[in-house]
Amino acid sequence: MAAKMSIPEALQYVADHPDDVIAEPLEAPVWKLVGQTLFIIANSPSRTKRGSLLRATRAQKIIFNRLVGTRRPGSHPVAAKSGAIEFLDLTAGELT
């Protein structure tokens, strides 16, 4: 593990190693503690606690924006690629 990591690298590391439990939090790097806490908040909202869903949504947005990135201002939004499917005519030939 590197001592210094960028935010996307740290979040990706935490996402790839979800079972990596920290035994001694004082000896763990800060980026790992923050990343794990962010994923815990994003993945465990409670309907009974006020503001929990908002916190979870905000954490999910932070993770998504840091891992995937946002588009540049003024650029076009991502458009879905359209593909064509070519079907074979199975009624034209003889069936054996």
PDB file of C-alpha atoms in Angstrom:
ATOM      1  CA  MET A   1       0.000   0.000   0.000  1.00  0.00           C
ATOM      2  CA  ALA A   2       1.281   3.403  -0.903  1.00  0.00           C
ATOM      3  CA  ALA A   3       1.469   6.152   1.702  1.00  0.00           C
ATOM      4  CA  LYS A   4      -0.021   8.765  -0.630  1.00  0.00           C
ATOM      5  CA  MET A   5      -2.765   7.998  -3.122  1.00  0.00           C
ATOM      6  CA  SER A   6      -5.047  10.067  -5.281  1.00  0.00           C
ATOM      7  CA  ILE A   7      -8.731  10.095  -4.404  1.00  0.00           C
ATOM      8  CA  PRO A   8      -9.809   7.848  -7.312  1.00  0.00           C
ATOM      9  CA  GLU A   9      -7.013   5.365  -6.533  1.00  0.00           C
ATOM     10  CA  ALA A  10      -7.971   5.266  -2.845  1.00  0.00           C
ATOM     11  CA  LEU A  11     -11.664   4.738  -3.571  1.00  0.00           C
ATOM     12  CA  GLN A  12     -10.872   2.055  -6.136  1.00  0.00           C
ATOM     13  CA  TYR A  13      -8.617   0.264  -3.645  1.00  0.00           C
ATOM     14  CA  VAL A  14     -11.350   0.306  -0.990  1.00  0.00           C
ATOM     15  CA  ALA A  15     -13.907  -0.908  -3.548  1.00  0.00           C
ATOM     16  CA  ASP A  16     -11.625  -3.763  -4.643  1.00  0.00           C
ATOM     17  CA  HIS A  17     -10.851  -4.842  -1.055  1.00  0.00           C
ATOM     18  CA  PRO A  18     -14.165  -4.645   0.859  1.00  0.00           C
ATOM     19  CA  ASP A  19     -13.218  -7.358   3.358  1.00  0.00           C
ATOM     20  CA  ASP A  20      -9.944  -5.685   4.347  1.00  0.00           C
ATOM     21  CA  VAL A  21     -10.860  -4.969   7.973  1.00  0.00           C
ATOM     22  CA  ILE A  22      -8.749  -2.463   9.865  1.00  0.00           C
ATOM     23  CA  ALA A  23      -7.690  -3.980  13.192  1.00  0.00           C
ATOM     24  CA  GLU A  24      -6.002  -0.876  14.581  1.00  0.00           C
ATOM     25  CA  PRO A  25      -7.526   2.357  13.198  1.00  0.00           C
ATOM     26  CA  LEU A  26      -4.700   4.515  14.576  1.00  0.00           C
ATOM     27  CA  GLU A  27      -2.156   2.718  12.397  1.00  0.00           C
ATOM     28  CA  ALA A  28      -4.245   2.736   9.215  1.00  0.00           C
ATOM     29  CA  PRO A  29      -3.786   5.421   6.556  1.00  0.00           C
ATOM     30  CA  VAL A  30      -6.383   8.193   6.558  1.00  0.00           C
ATOM     31  CA  TRP A  31      -7.395   7.616   2.934  1.00  0.00           C
ATOM     32  CA  LYS A  32      -8.369   4.048   3.775  1.00  0.00           C
ATOM     33  CA  LEU A  33     -10.467   5.061   6.791  1.00  0.00           C
ATOM     34  CA  VAL A  34     -12.237   7.802   4.840  1.00  0.00           C
ATOM     35  CA  GLY A  35     -12.873   5.495   1.863  1.00  0.00           C
ATOM     36  CA  GLN A  36     -14.313   2.722   4.014  1.00  0.00           C
ATOM     37  CA  THR A  37     -16.515   5.155   5.920  1.00  0.00           C
ATOM     38  CA  LEU A  38     -17.769   6.652   2.662  1.00  0.00           C
ATOM     39  CA  PHE A  39     -18.679   3.211   1.289  1.00  0.00           C
ATOM     40  CA  ILE A  40     -20.382   2.239   4.563  1.00  0.00           C
ATOM     41  CA  ILE A  41     -22.521   5.387   4.476  1.00  0.00           C
ATOM     42  CA  ALA A  42     -23.345   4.879   0.779  1.00  0.00           C
ATOM     43  CA  ASN A  43     -24.311   1.216   1.157  1.00  0.00           C
ATOM     44  CA  SER A  44     -26.302   1.241   4.385  1.00  0.00           C
ATOM     45  CA  PRO A  45     -29.044   3.875   4.487  1.00  0.00           C
ATOM     46  CA  SER A  46     -31.769   3.478   7.086  1.00  0.00           C
ATOM     47  CA  ARG A  47     -35.364   4.507   6.474  1.00  0.00           C
ATOM     48  CA  THR A  48     -35.962   5.041  10.161  1.00  0.00           C
ATOM     49  CA  LYS A  49     -33.186   7.615  10.679  1.00  0.00           C
ATOM     50  CA  ARG A  50     -33.880  11.120   9.486  1.00  0.00           C
ATOM     51  CA  GLY A  51     -31.428  12.271   6.817  1.00  0.00           C
ATOM     52  CA  SER A  52     -29.897   8.837   6.342  1.00  0.00           C
ATOM     53  CA  LEU A  53     -31.129   8.464   2.763  1.00  0.00           C
ATOM     54  CA  LEU A  54     -29.845  11.946   1.916  1.00  0.00           C
ATOM     55  CA  ARG A  55     -26.417  11.126   3.378  1.00  0.00           C
ATOM     56  CA  ALA A  56     -26.325   7.840   1.454  1.00  0.00           C
ATOM     57  CA  THR A  57     -27.273   9.561  -1.796  1.00  0.00           C
ATOM     58  CA  ARG A  58     -24.640  12.234  -1.238  1.00  0.00           C
ATOM     59  CA  ALA A  59     -21.976   9.595  -0.504  1.00  0.00           C
ATOM     60  CA  GLN A  60     -22.955   7.657  -3.647  1.00  0.00           C
ATOM     61  CA  LYS A  61     -22.651  10.836  -5.701  1.00  0.00           C
ATOM     62  CA  ILE A  62     -19.190  11.558  -4.248  1.00  0.00           C
ATOM     63  CA  ILE A  63     -18.006   8.025  -5.028  1.00  0.00           C
ATOM     64  CA  PHE A  64     -19.476   8.086  -8.534  1.00  0.00           C
ATOM     65  CA  ASN A  65     -18.020  11.497  -9.410  1.00  0.00           C
ATOM     66  CA  ARG A  66     -14.565  10.573  -8.128  1.00  0.00           C
ATOM     67  CA  LEU A  67     -14.382   7.124  -9.723  1.00  0.00           C
ATOM     68  CA  VAL A  68     -16.045   7.863 -13.063  1.00  0.00           C
ATOM     69  CA  GLY A  69     -15.617  11.611 -13.336  1.00  0.00           C
ATOM     70  CA  THR A  70     -17.885  14.368 -14.455  1.00  0.00           C
ATOM     71  CA  ARG A  71     -18.171  15.813 -17.913  1.00  0.00           C
ATOM     72  CA  ARG A  72     -16.483  19.098 -18.753  1.00  0.00           C
ATOM     73  CA  PRO A  73     -18.714  22.169 -18.799  1.00  0.00           C
ATOM     74  CA  GLY A  74     -19.829  22.914 -22.329  1.00  0.00           C
ATOM     75  CA  SER A  75     -19.312  19.378 -23.616  1.00  0.00           C
ATOM     76  CA  HIS A  76     -22.178  17.317 -24.902  1.00  0.00           C
ATOM     77  CA  PRO A  77     -23.773  14.735 -22.618  1.00  0.00           C
ATOM     78  CA  VAL A  78     -22.963  11.121 -23.244  1.00  0.00           C
ATOM     79  CA  ALA A  79     -25.282   9.613 -25.836  1.00  0.00           C
ATOM     80  CA  ALA A  80     -26.071   5.954 -26.134  1.00  0.00           C
ATOM     81  CA  LYS A  81     -24.585   4.251 -29.138  1.00  0.00           C
ATOM     82  CA  SER A  82     -27.167   2.925 -31.510  1.00  0.00           C
ATOM     83  CA  GLY A  83     -26.447  -0.353 -33.175  1.00  0.00           C
ATOM     84  CA  ALA A  84     -28.249  -2.258 -35.857  1.00  0.00           C
ATOM     85  CA  ILE A  85     -29.089  -5.931 -35.664  1.00  0.00           C
ATOM     86  CA  GLU A  86     -29.236  -7.910 -38.853  1.00  0.00           C
ATOM     87  CA  PHE A  87     -31.624 -10.860 -38.848  1.00  0.00           C
ATOM     88  CA  LEU A  88     -31.325 -13.823 -41.158  1.00  0.00           C
ATOM     89  CA  ASP A  89     -34.409 -14.881 -43.085  1.00  0.00           C
ATOM     90  CA  LEU A  90     -34.970 -18.437 -41.875  1.00  0.00           C
ATOM     91  CA  THR A  91     -38.142 -18.930 -43.911  1.00  0.00           C
ATOM     92  CA  ALA A  92     -36.392 -18.690 -47.306  1.00  0.00           C
ATOM     93  CA  GLY A  93     -34.399 -21.936 -47.121  1.00  0.00           C
ATOM     94  CA  GLU A  94     -35.552 -25.524 -46.905  1.00  0.00           C
ATOM     95  CA  LEU A  95     -35.797 -27.086 -43.489  1.00  0.00           C
ATOM     96  CA  THR A  96     -34.269 -30.518 -43.145  1.00  0.00           C
TER      97      THR A  96
END
